[in-house]
CSV table of C-alpha atoms in Angstrom, one decimal:
chain,number,residue,atom,x,y,z
A,1485,MET,CA,63.4,86.7,-63.1
A,1486,LEU,CA,61.7,87.1,-66.4
A,1487,VAL,CA,59.6,84.5,-68.0
A,1488,GLU,CA,59.0,85.9,-71.4
A,1489,GLY,CA,60.8,83.6,-73.9
A,1490,ARG,CA,61.6,86.3,-76.3
A,1491,GLU,CA,62.6,89.3,-74.3
A,1492,THR,CA,63.7,91.5,-77.2
A,1493,ASP,CA,60.3,91.4,-78.8
A,1494,GLY,CA,58.8,93.5,-76.1
A,1495,ARG,CA,57.5,97.0,-76.6
A,1496,GLN,CA,57.6,99.3,-73.4
A,1497,SER,CA,56.3,103.0,-72.9
A,1498,GLY,CA,57.8,105.4,-75.4
A,1499,ARG,CA,58.7,102.6,-78.0
A,1500,ALA,CA,56.8,102.9,-81.1
A,1501,GLY,CA,55.3,99.6,-82.6
A,1502,ALA,CA,55.1,98.6,-86.1
A,1503,PRO,CA,51.7,99.5,-87.8
A,1504,ASP,CA,50.6,95.9,-88.0
A,1505,GLU,CA,51.0,95.1,-84.5
A,1506,ARG,CA,47.5,96.3,-83.6
A,1507,ARG,CA,45.9,93.6,-85.6
A,1508,PRO,CA,44.3,91.0,-83.4
A,1509,GLU,CA,45.9,87.5,-83.2
A,1510,SER,CA,42.5,85.8,-82.8
A,1511,ALA,CA,39.1,86.2,-81.4
A,1512,ALA,CA,39.3,86.7,-77.7
A,1513,THR,CA,37.5,84.3,-75.4
A,1514,VAL,CA,37.2,84.6,-71.6
A,1515,CYS,CA,39.3,82.2,-69.8
A,1516,ALA,CA,37.9,80.8,-66.5
A,1517,ASP,CA,40.8,78.5,-65.4
A,1518,VAL,CA,43.3,81.2,-64.2
A,1519,GLU,CA,46.3,80.9,-61.9
A,1520,VAL,CA,47.7,84.2,-60.2
A,1521,GLY,CA,50.7,84.8,-58.2
A,1522,LEU,CA,50.4,85.9,-54.6
A,1523,LEU,CA,51.5,89.5,-55.4
A,1524,ALA,CA,49.4,89.8,-58.6
A,1525,ASP,CA,46.4,88.7,-56.5
A,1526,ARG,CA,46.6,91.9,-54.6
A,1527,ALA,CA,45.9,93.9,-57.7
A,1528,LEU,CA,42.9,91.9,-59.0
A,1529,ARG,CA,40.2,93.5,-56.9
A,1530,ASP,CA,36.8,94.7,-58.3
A,1531,ARG,CA,36.8,98.1,-59.6
A,1532,ALA,CA,40.8,98.1,-59.8
A,1533,ALA,CA,42.1,99.9,-63.0
A,1534,GLY,CA,45.2,100.6,-64.8
A,1535,GLN,CA,46.8,100.1,-68.2
A,1536,VAL,CA,49.2,98.0,-70.4
A,1537,VAL,CA,52.9,99.0,-69.9
A,1538,ALA,CA,54.7,96.5,-72.1
A,1539,VAL,CA,53.8,94.0,-74.6
A,1540,PHE,CA,55.5,90.7,-75.7
A,1541,GLU,CA,54.8,87.6,-77.7
A,1542,ARG,CA,53.3,85.5,-74.9
A,1543,SER,CA,52.7,88.0,-72.3
A,1544,PHE,CA,52.0,91.5,-71.3
A,1545,TYR,CA,52.7,93.7,-68.2
A,1546,ALA,CA,50.1,96.0,-66.7
A,1547,VAL,CA,50.0,98.5,-63.8
A,1548,ILE,CA,46.9,98.2,-61.9
A,1549,ASP,CA,46.2,100.6,-58.9
A,1550,GLY,CA,50.1,101.0,-58.7
A,1551,ILE,CA,50.7,97.2,-58.6
A,1552,TRP,CA,52.5,95.4,-61.5
A,1553,ILE,CA,51.3,92.2,-63.0
A,1554,CYS,CA,52.4,90.0,-65.9
A,1555,VAL,CA,49.5,88.3,-67.8
A,1556,GLY,CA,50.7,85.5,-69.9
A,1557,ARG,CA,49.9,82.1,-71.5
A,1558,ILE,CA,50.5,78.9,-69.8
A,1559,GLY,CA,54.0,78.3,-71.2
A,1560,ILE,CA,55.4,81.3,-69.2
A,1561,GLY,CA,55.2,79.4,-65.8
A,1562,SER,CA,54.0,80.3,-62.4
A,1563,GLY,CA,55.4,83.3,-60.5
A,1564,PRO,CA,54.6,85.9,-57.9
A,1565,LEU,CA,53.5,88.5,-60.4
A,1566,HIS,CA,52.0,86.4,-62.9
A,1567,VAL,CA,48.4,85.9,-64.1
A,1568,VAL,CA,48.6,82.6,-66.2
A,1569,GLY,CA,45.8,81.0,-68.4
A,1570,ASP,CA,44.8,79.9,-71.8
A,1571,PHE,CA,44.4,83.3,-73.0
A,1572,ARG,CA,43.6,84.8,-76.5
A,1573,TRP,CA,43.8,88.5,-76.7
A,1574,PRO,CA,43.6,90.9,-79.4
A,1575,GLY,CA,46.5,93.1,-80.4
A,1576,LEU,CA,47.5,95.2,-77.6
A,1577,VAL,CA,49.6,98.4,-77.4
A,1578,VAL,CA,51.0,100.2,-74.4
A,1579,GLY,CA,48.4,102.5,-72.9
A,1580,ASP,CA,45.4,100.1,-73.4
A,1581,PRO,CA,43.2,100.3,-70.5
A,1582,VAL,CA,43.0,97.4,-67.9
A,1583,ARG,CA,40.3,97.0,-65.2
A,1584,VAL,CA,38.5,94.4,-63.2
A,1585,ALA,CA,34.8,94.4,-62.9
A,1586,ASP,CA,32.5,91.7,-61.4
A,1587,SER,CA,35.5,89.4,-61.2
A,1588,ILE,CA,36.3,89.8,-64.8
A,1589,LEU,CA,39.6,91.0,-66.1
A,1590,TRP,CA,39.1,93.4,-69.0
A,1591,ILE,CA,41.6,94.7,-71.5
A,1592,GLY,CA,40.0,97.5,-73.3
A,1593,ALA,CA,36.6,96.4,-74.4
A,1594,THR,CA,37.7,92.7,-74.4
A,1595,PRO,CA,36.9,90.4,-71.5
A,1596,LEU,CA,40.0,88.3,-70.9
A,1597,ALA,CA,39.7,86.3,-67.7
A,1598,ASN,CA,37.2,85.2,-65.2
A,1599,LEU,CA,38.9,85.6,-61.8
A,1600,ALA,CA,36.0,84.2,-59.6
A,1601,ALA,CA,37.6,80.8,-59.3
A,1602,ARG,CA,41.3,81.7,-59.6
A,1603,SER,CA,43.8,79.7,-57.9
A,1604,VAL,CA,46.6,81.7,-56.2
A,1605,TRP,CA,50.2,80.5,-56.5
A,1606,ALA,CA,52.8,80.8,-53.9
A,1607,PRO,CA,56.2,79.2,-53.7
A,1608,PRO,CA,56.2,76.1,-51.4
A,1609,ALA,CA,57.9,76.1,-48.1
A,1610,ALA,CA,61.7,75.3,-48.0
A,1611,PRO,CA,62.2,71.6,-47.7
A,1612,HIS,CA,64.0,69.9,-44.7
A,1613,TRP,CA,67.7,70.0,-45.5
A,1614,SER,CA,71.1,69.4,-44.1
A,1615,THR,CA,74.6,70.3,-44.9
A,1616,ALA,CA,75.0,66.7,-46.2
A,1617,SER,CA,71.9,67.0,-48.4
A,1618,LEU,CA,73.0,70.3,-49.8
A,1619,ARG,CA,76.4,68.9,-50.6
A,1620,ARG,CA,74.7,66.0,-52.5
A,1621,GLY,CA,72.6,68.5,-54.3
A,1622,LEU,CA,75.6,70.5,-55.3
A,1623,ASP,CA,77.2,67.6,-56.6
A,1624,THR,CA,74.3,66.9,-58.8
A,1625,VAL,CA,74.5,70.5,-60.0
A,1626,ASP,CA,78.1,70.1,-60.7
A,1627,GLU,CA,77.7,67.2,-63.1
A,1628,VAL,CA,75.9,69.4,-65.5
A,1629,TRP,CA,76.8,73.0,-64.6
A,1630,GLY,CA,79.2,73.9,-67.5
A,1631,GLY,CA,79.9,73.7,-71.2
A,1632,ASP,CA,77.2,75.1,-73.4
A,1633,LEU,CA,74.8,75.4,-70.6
A,1634,THR,CA,76.8,78.2,-68.9
A,1635,SER,CA,78.4,79.7,-72.0
A,1636,GLU,CA,76.4,82.8,-72.1
A,1637,GLY,CA,75.4,85.3,-69.5
A,1638,LEU,CA,76.5,85.0,-65.9
A,1639,ALA,CA,75.8,81.4,-65.4
A,1640,VAL,CA,79.3,80.4,-65.3
A,1641,VAL,CA,80.0,82.1,-62.0
A,1642,GLY,CA,77.7,79.6,-60.3
A,1643,ALA,CA,80.3,77.0,-60.8
A,1644,GLY,CA,82.2,78.3,-57.7
A,1645,HIS,CA,85.3,79.3,-59.3
A,1646,ALA,CA,86.4,81.9,-61.6
A,1647,PRO,CA,86.6,80.8,-65.4
A,1648,GLY,CA,90.1,81.1,-66.9
A,1649,ASP,CA,88.7,82.6,-70.2
A,1650,ALA,CA,85.9,84.8,-68.7
A,1651,SER,CA,83.8,86.7,-71.2
A,1652,ALA,CA,83.7,90.6,-71.1
A,1653,LEU,CA,80.3,90.2,-69.3
A,1654,VAL,CA,81.8,88.1,-66.5
A,1655,ARG,CA,84.7,90.4,-66.2
A,1656,ALA,CA,82.5,93.4,-65.8
A,1657,ALA,CA,80.6,91.6,-63.0
A,1658,MET,CA,83.7,90.8,-60.9
A,1659,PRO,CA,83.6,94.0,-58.8
A,1660,GLY,CA,79.8,93.3,-58.1
A,1661,LEU,CA,80.5,89.6,-57.3
A,1662,ALA,CA,83.3,90.6,-54.9
A,1663,ALA,CA,80.9,93.1,-53.1
A,1664,LEU,CA,78.2,90.2,-53.0
A,1665,GLU,CA,80.8,87.9,-51.2
A,1666,LEU,CA,81.4,90.5,-48.7
A,1667,ILE,CA,77.7,91.0,-47.8
A,1668,LEU,CA,77.2,87.1,-47.7
A,1669,ALA,CA,80.2,86.8,-45.2
A,1670,GLY,CA,78.8,89.4,-43.0
A,1671,SER,CA,81.9,91.6,-43.4
A,1672,ASP,CA,81.8,94.9,-41.4
A,1673,ASP,CA,83.8,96.6,-44.1
A,1674,ASP,CA,81.4,98.8,-46.2
A,1675,ALA,CA,84.0,100.1,-48.6
A,1676,ASP,CA,83.2,99.6,-52.3
A,1677,ARG,CA,80.0,97.5,-51.6
A,1678,GLU,CA,77.5,99.8,-53.1
A,1679,SER,CA,80.0,100.8,-56.1
A,1680,GLY,CA,80.6,97.2,-56.6
A,1681,LEU,CA,77.0,96.1,-56.6
A,1682,ALA,CA,76.3,99.1,-58.9
A,1683,SER,CA,78.3,97.1,-61.5
A,1684,LEU,CA,75.8,94.3,-61.5
A,1685,LEU,CA,72.6,96.3,-61.5
A,1686,GLY,CA,71.5,96.7,-65.2
A,1687,LEU,CA,74.6,94.5,-66.3
A,1688,GLY,CA,73.8,92.6,-69.6
A,1689,PRO,CA,71.4,92.6,-72.2
A,1690,GLY,CA,67.7,91.7,-72.1
A,1691,LEU,CA,64.7,93.0,-70.2
A,1692,THR,CA,65.9,91.7,-67.0
A,1693,PRO,CA,69.8,92.0,-67.3
A,1694,SER,CA,71.9,89.3,-66.1
A,1695,GLY,CA,73.3,91.0,-63.3
A,1696,ASP,CA,69.8,91.7,-61.9
A,1697,ASP,CA,68.8,88.1,-62.3
A,1698,LEU,CA,71.9,86.9,-60.4
A,1699,ILE,CA,71.2,89.3,-57.4
A,1700,GLY,CA,67.6,88.2,-57.6
A,1701,GLY,CA,68.4,84.4,-57.4
A,1702,ALA,CA,70.7,85.3,-54.4
A,1703,LEU,CA,68.0,87.0,-52.5
A,1704,ILE,CA,65.6,84.0,-53.0
A,1705,ALA,CA,68.2,81.5,-52.0
A,1706,LEU,CA,68.8,83.5,-48.8
A,1707,ALA,CA,65.3,83.4,-48.0
A,1708,ALA,CA,64.9,79.7,-48.6
A,1709,LEU,CA,67.9,79.1,-46.3
A,1710,GLY,CA,66.4,81.2,-43.7
A,1711,ARG,CA,69.1,83.7,-43.6
A,1712,ILE,CA,66.7,86.6,-43.5
A,1713,GLU,CA,69.0,89.2,-42.0
A,1714,CYS,CA,71.5,88.6,-44.7
A,1715,ARG,CA,68.8,88.8,-47.4
A,1716,ASP,CA,67.8,92.2,-46.0
A,1717,ALA,CA,71.3,93.4,-45.9
A,1718,LEU,CA,71.9,92.5,-49.4
A,1719,TRP,CA,68.5,94.3,-50.4
A,1720,GLU,CA,69.3,97.4,-48.4
A,1721,HIS,CA,72.4,97.7,-50.5
A,1722,CYS,CA,70.7,97.1,-53.7
A,1723,ARG,CA,67.6,99.3,-53.1
A,1724,ALA,CA,69.7,102.4,-53.3
A,1725,LEU,CA,70.9,101.3,-56.8
A,1726,LEU,CA,67.8,100.5,-58.6
A,1727,ASP,CA,67.8,103.5,-60.8
A,1728,GLY,CA,70.5,101.6,-62.7
A,1729,THR,CA,68.0,99.1,-64.1
A,1730,ASN,CA,64.7,99.3,-65.8
A,1731,ASP,CA,61.1,99.3,-64.5
A,1732,ILE,CA,60.3,95.7,-65.2
A,1733,SER,CA,63.5,94.3,-63.7
A,1734,ARG,CA,63.0,96.6,-60.6
A,1735,ILE,CA,59.7,94.9,-59.9
A,1736,HIS,CA,61.1,91.4,-60.2
A,1737,LEU,CA,64.0,92.5,-57.8
A,1738,ARG,CA,61.3,93.7,-55.3
A,1739,ALA,CA,59.5,90.4,-55.4
A,1740,ALA,CA,62.9,88.6,-55.0
A,1741,ALA,CA,63.5,90.7,-52.0
A,1742,LEU,CA,60.3,89.2,-50.4
A,1743,GLY,CA,61.7,85.7,-51.2
A,1744,TYR,CA,59.5,85.2,-54.4
A,1745,GLY,CA,60.7,84.3,-58.0
A,1746,ALA,CA,59.8,82.0,-60.8
A,1747,ALA,CA,58.4,78.6,-59.8
A,1748,ALA,CA,61.3,76.9,-61.7
A,1749,LEU,CA,63.9,78.7,-59.7
A,1750,HIS,CA,62.2,77.9,-56.3
A,1751,ALA,CA,62.2,74.3,-57.5
A,1752,ALA,CA,65.8,74.2,-58.4
A,1753,ILE,CA,66.8,75.8,-55.1
A,1754,HIS,CA,64.8,73.4,-53.2
A,1755,ALA,CA,66.0,70.4,-54.9
A,1756,THR,CA,69.5,71.3,-54.4
A,1757,MET,CA,69.0,72.0,-50.8
A,1758,SER,CA,67.5,68.6,-50.2
A,1759,GLY,CA,69.8,66.7,-52.6
A,1760,GLU,CA,67.0,65.6,-54.9
A,1761,ALA,CA,68.7,64.8,-58.2
A,1762,ALA,CA,65.6,63.9,-60.2
A,1763,GLY,CA,63.9,67.1,-59.0
A,1764,PHE,CA,66.9,69.3,-59.9
A,1765,ARG,CA,67.1,68.0,-63.4
A,1766,ARG,CA,63.4,68.7,-64.0
A,1767,ALA,CA,63.8,72.2,-62.5
A,1768,LEU,CA,66.9,72.8,-64.8
A,1769,THR,CA,64.9,72.0,-67.9
A,1770,ALA,CA,62.3,74.7,-66.7
A,1771,LEU,CA,65.1,77.2,-65.9
A,1772,THR,CA,66.5,77.0,-69.3
A,1773,ALA,CA,63.2,78.0,-70.8
A,1774,ILE,CA,63.1,81.4,-68.9
A,1775,GLY,CA,64.3,84.2,-71.0
A,1776,HIS,CA,67.4,84.0,-73.0
A,1777,THR,CA,69.6,83.4,-69.9
A,1778,SER,CA,67.6,84.8,-67.1
A,1779,GLY,CA,66.7,81.5,-65.5
A,1780,LEU,CA,70.3,80.2,-65.4
A,1781,ASP,CA,71.7,83.6,-64.4
A,1782,ALA,CA,69.3,83.7,-61.5
A,1783,PHE,CA,70.2,80.2,-60.4
A,1784,ALA,CA,73.9,81.2,-60.6
A,1785,GLY,CA,73.2,83.8,-57.8
A,1786,SER,CA,71.5,81.1,-55.9
A,1787,LEU,CA,74.4,78.8,-56.3
A,1788,ILE,CA,76.8,81.4,-55.0
A,1789,VAL,CA,74.7,81.5,-51.9
A,1790,LEU,CA,74.1,77.7,-51.6
A,1791,ARG,CA,77.9,76.9,-52.1
A,1792,ARG,CA,78.7,79.3,-49.1
A,1793,ALA,CA,76.0,77.5,-47.0
A,1794,ALA,CA,77.6,74.2,-47.7
A,1795,LEU,CA,80.7,75.4,-46.1
A,1796,ARG,CA,78.9,76.6,-43.0
A,1797,GLU,CA,78.3,74.4,-40.0
A,1798,ARG,CA,74.6,74.0,-39.4
């Protein structure tokens, strides 16, 4: 679940930037109020080193000692891979060195963040819930889940029924959605599962394609519901297909397979499970700010899982 607001502005390895992209945005200062995601925290050890691998307007990705992190300004929100602060960095390009020394995160010759007092973000535990509370939560979702909100990407498939005027993207996703339903149902029939899911991996525009976001949302919802065996079964099928998408989307999917995603997605899932209408509305506002449709696509995947859970006896 990508958090960058303008995905298409990114520059990844092998992409040439315009000549003026190296100019600094402003003088860099060291930020001491830093939040890091629980997965990013593993990379931020003294003497760790790596390089910038993608640059965006409000964030950049780096790989440090083999671990991916996303460094961004406060507006990108909390997440497992994120390093968030009121950062000011000079113009960056792919390949710039990144290192940690004496608890300072350096980008090239620029000290960016003091990590000594960093806080570590992790998603909260799933709330107490019941079938009744989940159904109340889904009723709240259904009050708003439609119209312009779900007109792009794959968000509309979270409504629980196939749209009569499905877009080309939604039609292309249908084999993958059918395969997902088989896995969620625990079917023993393996026919077409991986070939179906292969139609979702990498499906759609953007740095984290809509199909990837949907699968990630399903994985995270399964973890929240405690359906770990089903989550692991879904991931096992997806893992063999990861070559069908890009590096950054893969690392977000791997985080989702552990049950971790954007804070707004966890908030939306938890509010739906517990039937908290006000909490869901707050989370929905944050979800709409994630990527172009990434937040909504991810929650659509979560809704597929949550709707099935609402039909089960608990």
